[in-house]
Amino acid sequence: MNKRFGPSLYYASDKNIFDALTQQKVTIPTVTDLLLRRNVIVGRKTSKEVLATYFSRLSHDYVDHQAIAARLGIAARKERTTSMDVEGLDLEHLQQAIAALKTELEDGQDIVQITREDGRVLINIRYTRFDYRKSEFSQIQVRDGEIEFVKIGGVYRVRNTQSDYINNVRDTLLGKVDKLSDSPLKRSEVSLFSVPSPELRSKFFHELMNSLPGYIRKDVSEVYVYKKKPKISKGDSGSDSFVDADDDSSKDGDGDEGHVERVFLRGNGVTRSKILSDLLKERQYYIVKVVWTVLEQRGRGSVYEIEALFEDHESCSGFSFLLAGVYVLEESGAHSTKRRSALRDEVEIISKAIEAKSRLLKEALEEEYKKPRDESKKEGV
């Protein structure tokens, strides 16, 4: 796969080195270690700025740059998970495509590990992301991504880390399988593109939070709502011509009003707030992202914090979710106030529940959206 490394490559200057070493993330022991490699002994009372000034005057090599970048590199954040069902996928074709893709990725300096167990295929990819908008020593970020194939009935469920790079790898892999197959693969994702109703799009998240099988909703802490900037009429009131409100030519009229495209609400019991109710009912906004907690009815009795959203707000496509953390049930009978990372089996169980519920909701809402239209057609006949 082709990689874009950005507009330019650089060599760190003495000023870049000095600026990097004087940042808060870099400690005095780090600078001291760099100097000790050059047999320079440092006094305990010497300030970091003095040390940085001295070191920046010296010659530097790749090892020095890596040591500094390791301190200043951006910590990888947790990635959400997305999934799709693929029909017509043959395991032998999949294995051939994976072998070919593995070679391509490793030629691009990615690290690829493939695991096969009980009919499940897991691809782990470690790749490097470059962001040239950051300062010199913060431009490189090493990330991990997964693509998982699990057979459920007659279809394969494909789960993967929600990121542009991993999505592209997944699509490339399925494209290779498509070429090996006699008939094209059928893909099915959770999307509300065919349900443009704001009420029904919001209903998707309300139902997902309130009726997740095996869990009781405790609280909703974050809600993001969205409303596309409407198109306004151009010319006389009787004209059928419309222009986008973002067009500069549409802003000359006196009737042009401001528009808030996204609203973010955070707190406790957010779904019960009057602000959210007004936005959804009166102003035709709809929910595109939620963060909420659920109580496990069986098992450990833990509380789980979940995040779910549609990546593309306008079309409500690119559904993904994340088990952000777990509040375990302590011996005292109360839940811990400290959130820990989720275990792999917890992620697996939550993922299955969200995937099953979201697919049922998608089908139900598509049917609900069609009903009024079908009834109106019958009345017309």
CSV table of C-alpha atoms in Angstrom, one decimal:
chain,number,residue,atom,x,y,z
A,1,MET,CA,0.0,0.0,0.0
A,2,ASN,CA,1.2,3.5,-0.8
A,3,LYS,CA,1.9,5.8,2.2
A,4,ARG,CA,2.0,9.5,2.3
A,5,PHE,CA,4.8,10.8,4.5
A,6,GLY,CA,3.7,14.5,4.3
A,7,PRO,CA,4.9,17.6,2.5
A,8,SER,CA,8.6,17.3,3.5
A,9,LEU,CA,11.2,15.5,5.5
A,10,TYR,CA,13.4,17.4,7.9
A,11,TYR,CA,16.6,17.3,9.9
A,12,ALA,CA,16.3,18.6,13.4
A,13,SER,CA,18.3,21.9,13.9
A,14,ASP,CA,19.9,23.1,17.1
A,15,LYS,CA,16.8,25.2,17.8
A,16,ASN,CA,14.5,22.2,17.3
A,17,ILE,CA,16.6,20.3,19.8
A,18,PHE,CA,16.6,23.1,22.3
A,19,ASP,CA,12.8,23.7,22.0
A,20,ALA,CA,12.2,20.0,22.4
A,21,LEU,CA,14.4,19.6,25.5
A,22,THR,CA,12.9,22.6,27.3
A,23,GLN,CA,9.3,21.3,27.0
A,24,GLN,CA,7.6,20.1,30.2
A,25,LYS,CA,7.4,16.5,29.1
A,26,VAL,CA,11.2,16.2,29.0
A,27,THR,CA,12.6,15.8,32.5
A,28,ILE,CA,16.1,16.7,33.7
A,29,PRO,CA,17.1,13.0,34.0
A,30,THR,CA,16.3,12.5,30.3
A,31,VAL,CA,18.6,15.4,29.3
A,32,THR,CA,21.3,14.1,31.7
A,33,ASP,CA,21.2,10.6,30.1
A,34,LEU,CA,21.7,12.2,26.7
A,35,LEU,CA,24.8,14.0,28.0
A,36,LEU,CA,26.1,11.0,29.8
A,37,ARG,CA,26.3,9.2,26.4
A,38,ARG,CA,28.9,11.8,25.5
A,39,ASN,CA,30.8,11.4,28.8
A,40,VAL,CA,29.5,14.7,30.1
A,41,ILE,CA,29.0,14.8,33.9
A,42,VAL,CA,26.2,17.1,35.0
A,43,GLY,CA,25.9,18.9,38.3
A,44,ARG,CA,22.7,18.3,40.4
A,45,LYS,CA,21.9,22.0,40.6
A,46,THR,CA,22.3,22.7,36.9
A,47,SER,CA,19.0,23.9,35.3
A,48,LYS,CA,17.3,22.1,32.4
A,49,GLU,CA,17.6,25.2,30.2
A,50,VAL,CA,21.4,25.3,30.7
A,51,LEU,CA,21.7,21.6,29.9
A,52,ALA,CA,19.4,22.0,26.8
A,53,THR,CA,21.5,24.9,25.6
A,54,TYR,CA,24.7,22.9,25.9
A,55,PHE,CA,23.3,19.7,24.3
A,56,SER,CA,21.8,21.5,21.4
A,57,ARG,CA,25.2,22.8,20.4
A,58,LEU,CA,26.6,19.3,20.0
A,59,SER,CA,26.2,17.0,17.0
A,60,HIS,CA,23.1,14.7,17.1
A,61,ASP,CA,22.3,11.4,15.5
A,62,TYR,CA,19.3,9.2,14.9
A,63,VAL,CA,19.5,7.6,18.4
A,64,ASP,CA,19.3,11.0,20.0
A,65,HIS,CA,16.3,12.0,17.9
A,66,GLN,CA,14.5,8.8,18.8
A,67,ALA,CA,15.1,9.3,22.5
A,68,ILE,CA,13.7,12.8,22.4
A,69,ALA,CA,10.8,11.8,20.2
A,70,ALA,CA,9.9,9.0,22.6
A,71,ARG,CA,9.4,11.6,25.3
A,72,LEU,CA,7.4,14.0,23.2
A,73,GLY,CA,5.4,11.5,21.1
A,74,ILE,CA,1.7,11.6,21.4
A,75,ALA,CA,0.2,8.8,23.5
A,76,ALA,CA,-2.0,6.5,21.4
A,77,ARG,CA,-5.6,6.9,22.4
A,78,LYS,CA,-8.1,4.1,22.5
A,79,GLU,CA,-9.7,3.5,19.1
A,80,ARG,CA,-13.3,2.7,18.5
A,81,THR,CA,-14.5,-0.5,16.8
A,82,THR,CA,-16.7,-0.8,13.7
A,83,SER,CA,-18.0,-3.9,12.0
A,84,MET,CA,-19.8,-5.2,8.9
A,85,ASP,CA,-21.3,-8.5,7.8
A,86,VAL,CA,-19.8,-10.0,4.6
A,87,GLU,CA,-21.7,-12.6,2.7
A,88,GLY,CA,-20.1,-14.9,0.1
A,89,LEU,CA,-16.6,-14.9,1.7
A,90,ASP,CA,-14.6,-18.1,1.3
A,91,LEU,CA,-12.0,-18.9,4.0
A,92,GLU,CA,-9.4,-20.2,1.4
A,93,HIS,CA,-9.7,-17.0,-0.6
A,94,LEU,CA,-9.4,-14.9,2.6
A,95,GLN,CA,-6.2,-16.7,3.6
A,96,GLN,CA,-4.7,-16.1,0.1
A,97,ALA,CA,-5.6,-12.4,0.2
A,98,ILE,CA,-4.2,-12.0,3.7
A,99,ALA,CA,-0.9,-13.5,2.7
A,100,ALA,CA,-0.6,-11.1,-0.3
A,101,LEU,CA,-1.6,-8.1,1.8
A,102,LYS,CA,0.8,-9.0,4.6
A,103,THR,CA,3.7,-8.8,2.1
A,104,GLU,CA,2.6,-5.4,0.9
A,105,LEU,CA,2.2,-4.0,4.4
A,106,GLU,CA,5.6,-5.3,5.6
A,107,ASP,CA,7.2,-3.8,2.5
A,108,GLY,CA,5.8,-0.5,3.8
A,109,GLN,CA,7.5,-1.0,7.2
A,110,ASP,CA,4.3,-2.1,9.0
A,111,ILE,CA,4.4,-5.0,11.5
A,112,VAL,CA,1.8,-7.6,10.8
A,113,GLN,CA,0.8,-10.6,13.0
A,114,ILE,CA,-1.8,-13.1,12.0
A,115,THR,CA,-3.6,-15.4,14.4
A,116,ARG,CA,-6.0,-18.2,13.5
A,117,GLU,CA,-8.0,-19.9,16.2
A,118,ASP,CA,-11.4,-21.7,16.2
A,119,GLY,CA,-12.4,-20.4,12.8
A,120,ARG,CA,-11.5,-16.9,13.8
A,121,VAL,CA,-8.9,-14.9,11.9
A,122,LEU,CA,-7.2,-11.9,13.7
A,123,ILE,CA,-4.8,-9.5,12.0
A,124,ASN,CA,-2.8,-7.2,14.2
A,125,ILE,CA,-1.1,-4.3,12.5
A,126,ARG,CA,1.4,-1.9,14.0
A,127,TYR,CA,1.8,1.2,11.8
A,128,THR,CA,3.3,4.6,12.0
A,129,ARG,CA,1.2,7.8,11.6
A,130,PHE,CA,2.8,11.1,10.5
A,131,ASP,CA,1.2,14.4,11.4
A,132,TYR,CA,3.3,17.3,10.0
A,133,ARG,CA,1.1,19.9,11.7
A,134,LYS,CA,2.8,19.0,15.0
A,135,SER,CA,6.2,20.2,16.2
A,136,GLU,CA,9.2,18.2,14.8
A,137,PHE,CA,9.5,15.7,17.6
A,138,SER,CA,5.8,15.1,18.0
A,139,GLN,CA,5.0,14.2,14.4
A,140,ILE,CA,5.4,10.5,14.6
A,141,GLN,CA,2.9,8.3,16.4
A,142,VAL,CA,3.0,4.5,16.4
A,143,ARG,CA,-0.5,2.9,16.4
A,144,ASP,CA,-1.9,-0.5,16.6
A,145,GLY,CA,-5.0,-1.7,14.8
A,146,GLU,CA,-6.9,-5.0,14.4
A,147,ILE,CA,-9.0,-6.6,11.7
A,148,GLU,CA,-11.0,-9.7,12.9
A,149,PHE,CA,-13.0,-12.2,10.9
A,150,VAL,CA,-15.6,-14.2,12.8
A,151,LYS,CA,-18.0,-16.6,11.1
A,152,ILE,CA,-21.6,-16.2,12.4
A,153,GLY,CA,-24.1,-18.4,10.6
A,154,GLY,CA,-23.6,-18.1,6.9
A,155,VAL,CA,-21.8,-14.8,7.0
A,156,TYR,CA,-18.5,-13.4,8.3
A,157,ARG,CA,-18.6,-10.5,10.7
A,158,VAL,CA,-15.6,-8.2,10.1
A,159,ARG,CA,-14.6,-6.1,13.1
A,160,ASN,CA,-11.8,-3.6,12.8
A,161,THR,CA,-10.3,-0.6,14.6
A,162,GLN,CA,-12.1,2.6,13.4
A,163,SER,CA,-9.3,4.6,11.7
A,164,ASP,CA,-8.8,5.8,8.2
A,165,TYR,CA,-5.7,3.6,7.8
A,166,ILE,CA,-7.2,0.4,9.1
A,167,ASN,CA,-10.4,1.0,7.2
A,168,ASN,CA,-8.4,1.3,4.0
A,169,VAL,CA,-6.5,-1.9,4.8
A,170,ARG,CA,-9.8,-3.7,5.4
A,171,ASP,CA,-11.3,-2.5,2.1
A,172,THR,CA,-8.1,-3.4,0.3
A,173,LEU,CA,-8.2,-6.9,1.8
A,174,LEU,CA,-11.9,-7.4,0.9
A,175,GLY,CA,-11.1,-6.1,-2.6
A,176,LYS,CA,-8.5,-8.8,-3.1
A,177,VAL,CA,-11.0,-11.5,-1.9
A,178,ASP,CA,-13.6,-10.1,-4.3
A,179,LYS,CA,-11.2,-10.7,-7.2
A,180,LEU,CA,-10.6,-14.3,-6.1
A,181,SER,CA,-14.3,-15.0,-5.7
A,182,ASP,CA,-16.7,-16.2,-8.4
A,183,SER,CA,-19.4,-13.8,-7.3
A,184,PRO,CA,-19.1,-10.3,-5.7
A,185,LEU,CA,-19.2,-10.1,-1.9
A,186,LYS,CA,-22.3,-8.6,-0.2
A,187,ARG,CA,-21.5,-6.2,2.6
A,188,SER,CA,-23.9,-4.9,5.2
A,189,GLU,CA,-23.1,-2.1,7.7
A,190,VAL,CA,-25.1,-0.3,10.3
A,191,SER,CA,-26.1,2.9,8.7
A,192,LEU,CA,-29.2,5.2,8.8
A,193,PHE,CA,-28.5,6.7,5.4
A,194,SER,CA,-31.9,5.5,4.2
A,195,VAL,CA,-33.7,6.9,7.3
A,196,PRO,CA,-33.4,10.7,7.0
A,197,SER,CA,-36.0,11.4,9.7
A,198,PRO,CA,-34.3,13.3,12.7
A,199,GLU,CA,-36.8,11.7,15.1
A,200,LEU,CA,-35.9,8.1,14.0
A,201,ARG,CA,-32.2,8.8,14.0
A,202,SER,CA,-32.4,10.0,17.6
A,203,LYS,CA,-34.6,7.0,18.4
A,204,PHE,CA,-31.7,4.7,17.3
A,205,PHE,CA,-29.5,6.0,20.2
A,206,HIS,CA,-32.3,6.2,22.7
A,207,GLU,CA,-33.2,2.5,22.1
A,208,LEU,CA,-29.6,1.4,22.0
A,209,MET,CA,-28.9,3.0,25.4
A,210,ASN,CA,-32.2,1.9,27.1
A,211,SER,CA,-32.6,-1.7,25.8
A,212,LEU,CA,-29.1,-3.1,25.4
A,213,PRO,CA,-29.7,-6.9,26.1
A,214,GLY,CA,-28.3,-7.9,29.5
A,215,TYR,CA,-27.6,-4.4,30.8
A,216,ILE,CA,-29.5,-1.7,32.6
A,217,ARG,CA,-28.9,1.9,31.7
A,218,LYS,CA,-27.5,4.0,34.6
A,219,ASP,CA,-26.7,7.4,33.3
A,220,VAL,CA,-26.0,9.4,30.1
A,221,SER,CA,-23.1,11.7,30.4
A,222,GLU,CA,-22.5,13.0,26.9
A,223,VAL,CA,-24.8,13.7,23.9
A,224,TYR,CA,-23.8,15.2,20.6
A,225,VAL,CA,-26.6,16.5,18.3
A,226,TYR,CA,-26.3,17.6,14.7
A,227,LYS,CA,-28.3,19.6,12.1
A,228,LYS,CA,-27.1,20.3,8.6
A,229,LYS,CA,-27.1,23.9,7.6
A,230,PRO,CA,-30.3,24.2,5.5
A,231,LYS,CA,-30.5,25.5,1.9
A,232,ILE,CA,-32.3,28.8,1.5
A,233,SER,CA,-34.3,30.0,-1.5
A,234,LYS,CA,-32.7,32.3,-4.0
A,235,GLY,CA,-34.6,35.0,-5.7
A,236,ASP,CA,-38.4,35.5,-5.4
A,237,SER,CA,-40.5,33.5,-3.0
A,238,GLY,CA,-42.1,31.7,-5.8
A,239,SER,CA,-38.9,30.5,-7.2
A,240,ASP,CA,-37.9,26.8,-6.9
A,241,SER,CA,-34.2,27.6,-7.0
A,242,PHE,CA,-32.2,26.9,-3.9
A,243,VAL,CA,-28.6,27.4,-2.9
A,244,ASP,CA,-26.5,26.1,0.0
A,245,ALA,CA,-26.4,28.4,3.0
A,246,ASP,CA,-22.6,28.0,3.1
A,247,ASP,CA,-22.3,29.8,-0.3
A,248,ASP,CA,-21.0,33.4,0.1
A,249,SER,CA,-23.5,34.6,-2.5
A,250,SER,CA,-26.4,33.6,-0.2
A,251,LYS,CA,-25.2,35.8,2.7
A,252,ASP,CA,-26.0,39.1,1.1
A,253,GLY,CA,-29.7,39.1,2.0
A,254,ASP,CA,-31.0,40.6,5.3
A,255,GLY,CA,-32.8,37.4,6.1
A,256,ASP,CA,-29.7,35.2,6.5
A,257,GLU,CA,-29.6,33.8,10.1
A,258,GLY,CA,-26.9,32.1,12.0
A,259,HIS,CA,-26.8,28.4,12.2
A,260,VAL,CA,-25.4,26.1,14.9
A,261,GLU,CA,-24.5,22.8,13.2
A,262,ARG,CA,-23.3,20.8,16.3
A,263,VAL,CA,-24.2,21.0,19.9
A,264,PHE,CA,-22.4,19.1,22.7
A,265,LEU,CA,-24.1,18.4,26.0
A,266,ARG,CA,-22.2,17.0,29.0
A,267,GLY,CA,-23.3,16.3,32.5
A,268,ASN,CA,-25.5,13.9,34.4
A,269,GLY,CA,-28.9,12.7,33.1
A,270,VAL,CA,-28.3,14.6,29.8
A,271,THR,CA,-31.2,12.9,28.0
A,272,ARG,CA,-33.6,14.3,30.6
A,273,SER,CA,-32.5,17.9,30.1
A,274,LYS,CA,-34.9,20.4,28.6
A,275,ILE,CA,-32.1,21.8,26.4
A,276,LEU,CA,-31.8,18.5,24.6
A,277,SER,CA,-35.6,18.0,24.4
A,278,ASP,CA,-35.9,21.4,22.7
A,279,LEU,CA,-33.2,20.7,20.3
A,280,LEU,CA,-34.6,17.4,19.2
A,281,LYS,CA,-38.3,18.3,19.1
A,282,GLU,CA,-38.5,21.9,18.1
A,283,ARG,CA,-35.3,22.5,16.1
A,284,GLN,CA,-35.0,19.2,14.3
A,285,TYR,CA,-31.5,18.3,15.5
A,286,TYR,CA,-30.7,14.6,15.9
A,287,ILE,CA,-28.3,12.6,18.0
A,288,VAL,CA,-25.0,11.4,16.4
A,289,LYS,CA,-23.0,10.4,19.4
A,290,VAL,CA,-23.6,9.3,23.0
A,291,VAL,CA,-21.6,8.3,26.0
A,292,TRP,CA,-23.4,6.4,28.7
A,293,THR,CA,-23.0,3.8,31.5
A,294,VAL,CA,-24.8,0.5,31.9
A,295,LEU,CA,-25.0,-1.9,34.8
A,296,GLU,CA,-24.4,-5.6,34.1
A,297,GLN,CA,-27.4,-7.7,35.2
A,298,ARG,CA,-25.4,-10.9,35.5
A,299,GLY,CA,-21.8,-11.9,35.9
A,300,ARG,CA,-19.5,-9.5,37.8
A,301,GLY,CA,-22.2,-6.8,38.2
A,302,SER,CA,-19.8,-4.1,36.9
A,303,VAL,CA,-20.7,-0.8,35.4
A,304,TYR,CA,-19.5,-0.2,31.9
A,305,GLU,CA,-18.9,3.2,30.1
A,306,ILE,CA,-19.7,3.0,26.4
A,307,GLU,CA,-19.3,5.4,23.6
A,308,ALA,CA,-21.2,5.0,20.3
A,309,LEU,CA,-21.4,7.3,17.3
A,310,PHE,CA,-21.9,7.7,13.5
A,311,GLU,CA,-18.6,8.9,12.0
A,312,ASP,CA,-20.4,10.7,9.1
A,313,HIS,CA,-22.9,12.9,10.9
A,314,GLU,CA,-24.9,14.0,7.8
A,315,SER,CA,-25.5,10.5,6.4
A,316,CYS,CA,-25.4,8.7,9.7
A,317,SER,CA,-22.9,6.1,8.4
A,318,GLY,CA,-19.7,4.7,9.8
A,319,PHE,CA,-21.2,3.4,13.1
A,320,SER,CA,-18.6,2.6,15.7
A,321,PHE,CA,-18.4,2.1,19.4
A,322,LEU,CA,-15.9,1.9,22.3
A,323,LEU,CA,-15.9,0.3,25.7
A,324,ALA,CA,-14.2,3.2,27.4
A,325,GLY,CA,-13.8,1.7,30.8
A,326,VAL,CA,-15.1,-0.4,33.7
A,327,TYR,CA,-16.2,0.4,37.2
A,328,VAL,CA,-15.9,-2.8,39.2
A,329,LEU,CA,-18.2,-3.9,42.0
A,330,GLU,CA,-16.2,-3.9,45.2
A,331,GLU,CA,-16.7,-6.1,48.3
A,332,SER,CA,-18.5,-3.3,50.1
A,333,GLY,CA,-21.3,-3.5,47.5
A,334,ALA,CA,-20.5,-0.1,45.9
A,335,HIS,CA,-18.8,0.4,42.6
A,336,SER,CA,-15.3,1.7,42.4
A,337,THR,CA,-14.9,5.4,41.6
A,338,LYS,CA,-11.7,4.6,39.6
A,339,ARG,CA,-12.2,3.5,36.1
A,340,ARG,CA,-10.0,0.7,34.8
A,341,SER,CA,-9.4,-0.5,31.2
A,342,ALA,CA,-11.7,-3.2,29.8
A,343,LEU,CA,-10.5,-6.8,29.6
A,344,ARG,CA,-10.6,-8.5,26.2
A,345,ASP,CA,-13.5,-10.8,27.2
A,346,GLU,CA,-15.5,-7.8,28.4
A,347,VAL,CA,-14.9,-6.0,25.1
A,348,GLU,CA,-16.0,-9.2,23.3
A,349,ILE,CA,-19.3,-9.5,25.2
A,350,ILE,CA,-20.2,-5.8,24.9
A,351,SER,CA,-19.3,-5.8,21.2
A,352,LYS,CA,-21.7,-8.7,20.5
A,353,ALA,CA,-24.5,-7.0,22.4
A,354,ILE,CA,-24.1,-3.7,20.6
A,355,GLU,CA,-23.7,-5.2,17.2
A,356,ALA,CA,-26.8,-7.4,17.6
A,357,LYS,CA,-28.9,-4.5,18.9
A,358,SER,CA,-27.7,-1.9,16.4
A,359,ARG,CA,-28.5,-4.2,13.5
A,360,LEU,CA,-32.0,-4.9,14.8
A,361,LEU,CA,-32.6,-1.2,15.3
A,362,LYS,CA,-31.4,-0.4,11.8
A,363,GLU,CA,-33.9,-2.9,10.3
A,364,ALA,CA,-36.8,-1.8,12.6
A,365,LEU,CA,-36.2,2.0,11.8
A,366,GLU,CA,-36.0,1.4,8.1
A,367,GLU,CA,-39.4,-0.4,8.3
A,368,GLU,CA,-40.9,2.3,10.5
A,369,TYR,CA,-39.7,5.0,8.0
A,370,LYS,CA,-41.3,3.2,5.1
A,371,LYS,CA,-44.7,2.7,6.8
A,372,PRO,CA,-46.1,6.2,6.5
A,373,ARG,CA,-45.0,6.4,2.9
A,374,ASP,CA,-46.6,3.1,2.0
A,375,GLU,CA,-49.8,4.1,3.7
A,376,SER,CA,-50.0,7.4,1.8
A,377,LYS,CA,-49.5,5.5,-1.5
A,378,LYS,CA,-52.4,3.2,-0.7
A,379,GLU,CA,-54.7,6.2,0.1
A,380,GLY,CA,-53.8,7.8,-3.2
A,381,VAL,CA,-54.8,4.6,-5.0
